[in-house]
Coordinates of C-alpha atoms and ligand atoms in Angstrom, one line a residue:
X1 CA 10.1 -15.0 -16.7
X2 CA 11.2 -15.6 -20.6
X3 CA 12.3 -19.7 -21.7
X4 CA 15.5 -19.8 -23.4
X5 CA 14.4 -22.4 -25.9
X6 CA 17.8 -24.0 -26.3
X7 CA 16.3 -26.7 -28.6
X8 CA 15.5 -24.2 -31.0
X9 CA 18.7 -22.5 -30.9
X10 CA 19.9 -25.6 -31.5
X11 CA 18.3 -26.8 -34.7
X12 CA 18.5 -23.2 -36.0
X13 CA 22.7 -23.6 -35.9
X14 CA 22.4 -27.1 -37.0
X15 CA 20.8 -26.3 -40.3
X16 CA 23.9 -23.5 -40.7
X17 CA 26.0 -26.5 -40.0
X18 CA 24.4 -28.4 -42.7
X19 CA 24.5 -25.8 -45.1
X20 CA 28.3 -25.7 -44.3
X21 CA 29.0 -30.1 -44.4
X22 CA 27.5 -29.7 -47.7
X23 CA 29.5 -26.6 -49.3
X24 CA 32.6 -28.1 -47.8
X25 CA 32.0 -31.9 -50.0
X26 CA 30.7 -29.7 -52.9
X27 CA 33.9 -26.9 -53.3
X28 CA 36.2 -29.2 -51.8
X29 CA 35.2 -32.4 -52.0
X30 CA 36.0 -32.8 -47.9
X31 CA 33.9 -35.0 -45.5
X32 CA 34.2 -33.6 -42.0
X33 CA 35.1 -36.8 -40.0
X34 CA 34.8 -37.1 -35.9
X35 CA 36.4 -39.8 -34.1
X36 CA 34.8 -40.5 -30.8
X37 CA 36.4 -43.0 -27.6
X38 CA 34.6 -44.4 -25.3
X39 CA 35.9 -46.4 -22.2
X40 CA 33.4 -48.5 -20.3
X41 CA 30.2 -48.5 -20.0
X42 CA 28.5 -45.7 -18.1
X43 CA 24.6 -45.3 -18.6
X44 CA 25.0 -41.8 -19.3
X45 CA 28.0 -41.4 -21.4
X46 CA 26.3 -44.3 -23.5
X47 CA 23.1 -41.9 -23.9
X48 CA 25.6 -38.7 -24.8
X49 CA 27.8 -40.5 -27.3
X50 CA 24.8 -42.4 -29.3
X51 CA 23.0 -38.7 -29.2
X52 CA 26.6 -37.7 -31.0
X53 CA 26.8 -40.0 -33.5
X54 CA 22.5 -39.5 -34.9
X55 CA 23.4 -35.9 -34.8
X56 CA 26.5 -36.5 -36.8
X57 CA 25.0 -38.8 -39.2
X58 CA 22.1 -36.6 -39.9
X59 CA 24.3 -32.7 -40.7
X60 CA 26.7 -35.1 -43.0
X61 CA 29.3 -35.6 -40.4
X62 CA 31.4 -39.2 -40.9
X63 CA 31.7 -40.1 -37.7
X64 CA 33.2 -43.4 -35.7
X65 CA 33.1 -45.0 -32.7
X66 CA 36.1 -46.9 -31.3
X67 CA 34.5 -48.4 -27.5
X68 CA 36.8 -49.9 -24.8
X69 CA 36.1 -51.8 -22.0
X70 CA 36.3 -50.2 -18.4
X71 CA 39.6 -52.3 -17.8
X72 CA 41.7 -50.3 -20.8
X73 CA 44.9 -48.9 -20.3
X74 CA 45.6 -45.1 -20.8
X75 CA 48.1 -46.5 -23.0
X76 CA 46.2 -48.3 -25.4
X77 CA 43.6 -45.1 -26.1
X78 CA 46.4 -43.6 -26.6
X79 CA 47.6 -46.3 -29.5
X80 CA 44.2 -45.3 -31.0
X81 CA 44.6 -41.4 -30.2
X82 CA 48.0 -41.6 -32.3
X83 CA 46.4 -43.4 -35.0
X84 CA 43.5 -40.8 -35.7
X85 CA 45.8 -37.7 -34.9
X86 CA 47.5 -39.5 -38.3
X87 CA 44.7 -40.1 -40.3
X88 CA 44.3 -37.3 -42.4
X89 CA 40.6 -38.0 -42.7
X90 CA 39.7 -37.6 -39.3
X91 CA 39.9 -33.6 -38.0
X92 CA 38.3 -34.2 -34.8
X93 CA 38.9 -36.7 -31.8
X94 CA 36.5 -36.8 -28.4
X95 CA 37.2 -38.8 -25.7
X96 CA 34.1 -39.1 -23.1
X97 CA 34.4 -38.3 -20.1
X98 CA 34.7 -39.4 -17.4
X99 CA 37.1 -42.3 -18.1
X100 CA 37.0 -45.2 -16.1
X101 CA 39.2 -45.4 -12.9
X102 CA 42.0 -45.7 -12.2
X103 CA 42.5 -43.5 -15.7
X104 CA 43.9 -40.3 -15.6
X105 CA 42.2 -38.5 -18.1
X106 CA 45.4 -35.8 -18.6
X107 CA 47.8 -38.8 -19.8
X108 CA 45.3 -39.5 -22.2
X109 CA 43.9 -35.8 -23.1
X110 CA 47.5 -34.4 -23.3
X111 CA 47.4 -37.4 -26.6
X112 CA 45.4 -35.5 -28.7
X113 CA 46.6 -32.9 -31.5
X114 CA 45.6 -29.6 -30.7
X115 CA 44.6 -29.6 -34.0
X116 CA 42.1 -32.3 -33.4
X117 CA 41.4 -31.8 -30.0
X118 CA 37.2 -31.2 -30.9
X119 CA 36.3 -30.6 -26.7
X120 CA 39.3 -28.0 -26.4
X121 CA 40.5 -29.8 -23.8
X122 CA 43.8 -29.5 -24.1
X123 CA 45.9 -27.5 -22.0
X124 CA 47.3 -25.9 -25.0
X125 CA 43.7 -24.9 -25.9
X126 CA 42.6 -24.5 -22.5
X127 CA 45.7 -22.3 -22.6
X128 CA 44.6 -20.3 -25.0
X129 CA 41.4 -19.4 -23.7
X130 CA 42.9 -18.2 -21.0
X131 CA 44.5 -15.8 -22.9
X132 CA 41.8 -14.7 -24.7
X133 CA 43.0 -16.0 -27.9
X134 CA 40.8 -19.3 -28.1
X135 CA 40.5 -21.0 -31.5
X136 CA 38.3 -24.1 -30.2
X137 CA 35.7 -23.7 -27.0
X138 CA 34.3 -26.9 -24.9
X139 CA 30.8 -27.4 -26.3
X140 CA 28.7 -26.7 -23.5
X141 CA 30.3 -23.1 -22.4
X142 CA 30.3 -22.7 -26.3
X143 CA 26.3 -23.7 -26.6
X144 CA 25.2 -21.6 -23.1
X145 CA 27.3 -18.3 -24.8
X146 CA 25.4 -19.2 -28.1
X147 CA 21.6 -19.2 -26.4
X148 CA 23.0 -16.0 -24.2
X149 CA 24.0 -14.1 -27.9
X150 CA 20.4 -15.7 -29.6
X151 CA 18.1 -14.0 -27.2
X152 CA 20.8 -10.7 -27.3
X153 CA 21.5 -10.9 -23.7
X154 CA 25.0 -9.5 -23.1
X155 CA 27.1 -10.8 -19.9
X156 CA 29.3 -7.4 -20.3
X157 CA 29.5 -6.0 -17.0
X158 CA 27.4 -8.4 -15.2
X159 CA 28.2 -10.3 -12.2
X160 CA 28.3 -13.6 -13.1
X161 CA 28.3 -16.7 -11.0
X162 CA 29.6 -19.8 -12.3
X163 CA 28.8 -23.0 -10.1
X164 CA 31.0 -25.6 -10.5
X165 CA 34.6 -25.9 -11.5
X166 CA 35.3 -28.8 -13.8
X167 CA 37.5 -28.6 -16.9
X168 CA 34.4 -29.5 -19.3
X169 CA 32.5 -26.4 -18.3
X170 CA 32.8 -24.3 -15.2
X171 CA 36.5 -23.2 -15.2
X172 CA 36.5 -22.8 -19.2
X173 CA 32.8 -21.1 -18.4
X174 CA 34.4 -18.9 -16.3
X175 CA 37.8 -17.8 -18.3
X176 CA 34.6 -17.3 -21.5
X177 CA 32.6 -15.1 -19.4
X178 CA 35.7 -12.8 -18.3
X179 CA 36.5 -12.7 -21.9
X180 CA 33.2 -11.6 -22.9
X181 CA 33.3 -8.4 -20.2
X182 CA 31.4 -10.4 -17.6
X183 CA 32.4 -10.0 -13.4
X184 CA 32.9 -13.8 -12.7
X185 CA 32.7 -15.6 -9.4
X186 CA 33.7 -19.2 -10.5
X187 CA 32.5 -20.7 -6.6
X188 CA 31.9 -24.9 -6.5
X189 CA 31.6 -27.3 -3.0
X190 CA 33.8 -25.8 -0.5
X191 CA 32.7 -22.1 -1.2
X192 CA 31.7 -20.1 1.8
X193 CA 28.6 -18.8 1.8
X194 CA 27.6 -19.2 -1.5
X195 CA 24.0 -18.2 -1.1
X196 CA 24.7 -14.6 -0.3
X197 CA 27.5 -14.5 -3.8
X198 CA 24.4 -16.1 -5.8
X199 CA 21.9 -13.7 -4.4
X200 CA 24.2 -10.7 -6.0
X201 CA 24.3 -13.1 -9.6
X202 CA 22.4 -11.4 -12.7
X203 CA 23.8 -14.6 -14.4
X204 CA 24.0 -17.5 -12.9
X205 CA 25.9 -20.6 -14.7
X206 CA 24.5 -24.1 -12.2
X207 CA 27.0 -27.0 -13.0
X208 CA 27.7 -28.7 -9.9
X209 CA 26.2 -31.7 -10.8
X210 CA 23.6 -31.9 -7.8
X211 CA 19.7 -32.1 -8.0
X212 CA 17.8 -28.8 -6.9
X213 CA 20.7 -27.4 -5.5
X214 CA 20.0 -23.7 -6.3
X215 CA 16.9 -23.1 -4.9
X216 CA 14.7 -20.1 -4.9
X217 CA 16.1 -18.3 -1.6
X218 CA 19.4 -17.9 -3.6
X219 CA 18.3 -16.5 -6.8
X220 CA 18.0 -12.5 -7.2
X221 CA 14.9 -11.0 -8.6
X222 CA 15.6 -10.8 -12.4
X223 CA 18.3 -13.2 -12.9
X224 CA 19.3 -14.8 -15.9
X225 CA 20.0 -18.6 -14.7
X226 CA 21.6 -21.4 -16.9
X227 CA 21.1 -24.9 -16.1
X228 CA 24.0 -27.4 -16.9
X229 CA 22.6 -30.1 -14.8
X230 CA 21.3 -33.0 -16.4
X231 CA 19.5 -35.9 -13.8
X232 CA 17.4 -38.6 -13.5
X233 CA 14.6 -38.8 -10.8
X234 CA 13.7 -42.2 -10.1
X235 CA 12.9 -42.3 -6.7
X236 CA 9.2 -41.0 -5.8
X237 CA 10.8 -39.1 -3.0
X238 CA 13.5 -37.1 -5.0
X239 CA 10.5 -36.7 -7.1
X240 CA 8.4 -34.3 -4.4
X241 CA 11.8 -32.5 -3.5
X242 CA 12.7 -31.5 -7.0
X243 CA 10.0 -31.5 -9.5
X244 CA 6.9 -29.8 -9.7
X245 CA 3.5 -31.7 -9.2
X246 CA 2.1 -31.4 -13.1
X247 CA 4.7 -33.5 -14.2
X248 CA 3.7 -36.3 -11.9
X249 CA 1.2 -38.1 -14.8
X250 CA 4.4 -38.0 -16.9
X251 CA 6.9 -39.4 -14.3
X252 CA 4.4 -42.2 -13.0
X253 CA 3.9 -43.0 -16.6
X254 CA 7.5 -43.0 -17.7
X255 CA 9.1 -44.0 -13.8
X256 CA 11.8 -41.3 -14.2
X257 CA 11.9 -37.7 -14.9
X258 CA 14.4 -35.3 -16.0
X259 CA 15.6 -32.4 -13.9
X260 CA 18.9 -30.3 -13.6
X261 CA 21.2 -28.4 -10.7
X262 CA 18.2 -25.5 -10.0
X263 CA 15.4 -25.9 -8.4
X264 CA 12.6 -25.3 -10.7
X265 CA 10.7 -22.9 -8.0
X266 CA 13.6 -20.7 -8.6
X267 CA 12.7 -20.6 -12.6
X268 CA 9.2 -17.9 -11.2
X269 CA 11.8 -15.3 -9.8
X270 CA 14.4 -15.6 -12.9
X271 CA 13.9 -12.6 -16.1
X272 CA 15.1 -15.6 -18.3
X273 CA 16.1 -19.5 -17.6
X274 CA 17.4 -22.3 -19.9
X275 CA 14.4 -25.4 -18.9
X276 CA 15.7 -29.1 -18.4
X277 CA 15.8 -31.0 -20.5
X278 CA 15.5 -28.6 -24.0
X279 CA 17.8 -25.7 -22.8
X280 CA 21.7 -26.5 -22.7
X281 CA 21.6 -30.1 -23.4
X282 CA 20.8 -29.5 -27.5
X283 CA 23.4 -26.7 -27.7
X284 CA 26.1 -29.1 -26.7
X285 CA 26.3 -32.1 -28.4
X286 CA 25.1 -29.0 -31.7
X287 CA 28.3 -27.8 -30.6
X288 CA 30.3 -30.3 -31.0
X289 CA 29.3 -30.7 -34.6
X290 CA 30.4 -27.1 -35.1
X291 CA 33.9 -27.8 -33.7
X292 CA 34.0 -30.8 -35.7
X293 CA 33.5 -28.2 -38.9
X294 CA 35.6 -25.9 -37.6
X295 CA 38.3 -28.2 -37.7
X296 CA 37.8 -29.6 -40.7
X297 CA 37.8 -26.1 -42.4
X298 CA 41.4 -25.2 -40.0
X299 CA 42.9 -28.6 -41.6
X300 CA 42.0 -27.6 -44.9
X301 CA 43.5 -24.1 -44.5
X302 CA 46.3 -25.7 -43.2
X303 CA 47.0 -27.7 -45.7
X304 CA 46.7 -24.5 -48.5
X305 CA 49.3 -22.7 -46.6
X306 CA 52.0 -25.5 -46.7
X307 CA 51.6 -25.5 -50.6
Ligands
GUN401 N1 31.1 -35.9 -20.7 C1 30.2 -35.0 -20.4 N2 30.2 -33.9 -21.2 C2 31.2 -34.1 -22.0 C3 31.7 -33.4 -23.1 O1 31.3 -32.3 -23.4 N3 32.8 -33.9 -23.8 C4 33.3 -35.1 -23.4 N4 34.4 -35.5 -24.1 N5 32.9 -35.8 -22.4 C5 31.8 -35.4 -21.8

């Protein structure tokens, strides 16, 4: 059982991204610039989007941060979506997720320029995916296909299970993996008998968002397993369900530990896992910075061809 060290995937693609911030203000005198919206004030999302704006700060990225209160309007994000779509110096836009009720997070998605659209949200970007003809990829999908190519394991031809269907990773996951050759089962809550369709998986894909949920019965001999999951255990008795006993010093010490959708006795029958915390977390918000270049380097190609 091989650790895909995600972190240091991570900081090896975030030094190319410096190189790259620094080439593009030398030869063209450009500052990548990343607008991120936040509504409310979620723990979590607060922990993501400060993580976003260190890492942006420290490749060279200008980066802003426009915060509502839970009781905005769709509307007025998307007064502030308009505004950055038009400000030449911003190429990418985020909006984190998930917005506060009763938000519908299309009205204010569908907002965003394509152009700008740094998540790939969009259904015109979701759209292309689809298609095979992506431009842009959601950062974590993006980051889990990065570790996969880093440690030169192909998904062509394997049978892939992807748990969990949300538009930030497991559909666009899913439509990724098909396009790279893999079989995909894209299976989330109401799928029956998921244990058997996981027991077939040499790549498994866990982002449900539940503690533990894969456990070891479920996992064939050899898999490769990916851990989206990202949660908190507080609670001493969460603690003996999901975790393993040597980190008990650290979670008495700390009074929380950090653990993801597979249980971590299924990591012993796995060829290769991504740990939690260290494996997909550091790809993502990396990714994002890597979008944010990427569209910064479209708009400047953009703007060469209308001359
Ligand atoms: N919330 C959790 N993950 C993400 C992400 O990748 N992008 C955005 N915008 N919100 C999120």
């Amino acid at each position: 059982m091989a650790v895909l060290e995600g972190r240091l995937v991570a900081e090896k693609i975030q030094e190319e991204i410096r190189l790259e911030i620094e080439r593009l203000k030398s030869e063209r005198g450009v500052v990548p610039g990343l607008a991120v919206i936040m509504a409310g004030d979620d723990p979590a999302s607060r922990s993501y989007v400060s993580s976003k704006s260190r890492l942006a700060e420290k490749l060279g990225i200008r980066s802003e941060l426009v915060k509502f209160s839970a009781g905005v309007t769709a509307a007025e994000i998307a007064r502030v979506i308009a505004e950055r779509n038009a400000d030449p110096q911003t190429h990418a836009i985020l909006v984190q997720m998930p917005l506060p009720r009763p938000i519908d997070p299309w009205q204010v998605i569908d907002c965003i320029d394509p152009e700008k659209d740094v998540d790939a949200f969009h259904p015109y970007n979701q759209g292309l995916i689809l298609q095979n003809r992506g431009r842009i990829f959601p950062c974590t999908p993006l980051g889990i296909l990065r570790i996969l190519d880093h440690y030169s394991i192909d998904p062509a031809g394997m049978n892939a299970v992807v748990v969990g269907r949300s538009f930030l990773v497991g559909k666009p996951m899913a439509a990724m993996l098909t396009n790279r050759h893999a079989t995909v089962a894209l299976c989330h809550s109401r799928t029956q008998g998921l244990p058997a369709i996981l027991r077939e998986a040499g790549l498994v894909v866990a982002a449900l968002g539940k503690p533990g949920f894969i456990t070891v019965d479920m996992v064939k001999p050899g898999a490769v397993l990916v851990d989206v999951g990202i949660h908190h255990i507080e609670k001493e008795a969460d603690f003996e369900k999901f975790c393993p006993r040597s980190l008990h010093d650290a979670f008495k010490k700390k009074g929380s530990v950090i653990t993801g959708d597979i249980h971590f006795q299924a990591f012993a029958k796995a060829a290769h896992y991504t740990p939690v915390p260290g494996g997909v977390g550091p790809l993502t918000v990396t990714m994002l910075m890597h979008n944010t270049v990427e569209l910064c380097k479209r708009a400047i190609s953009m703007a060469n061809d209308k001359r």
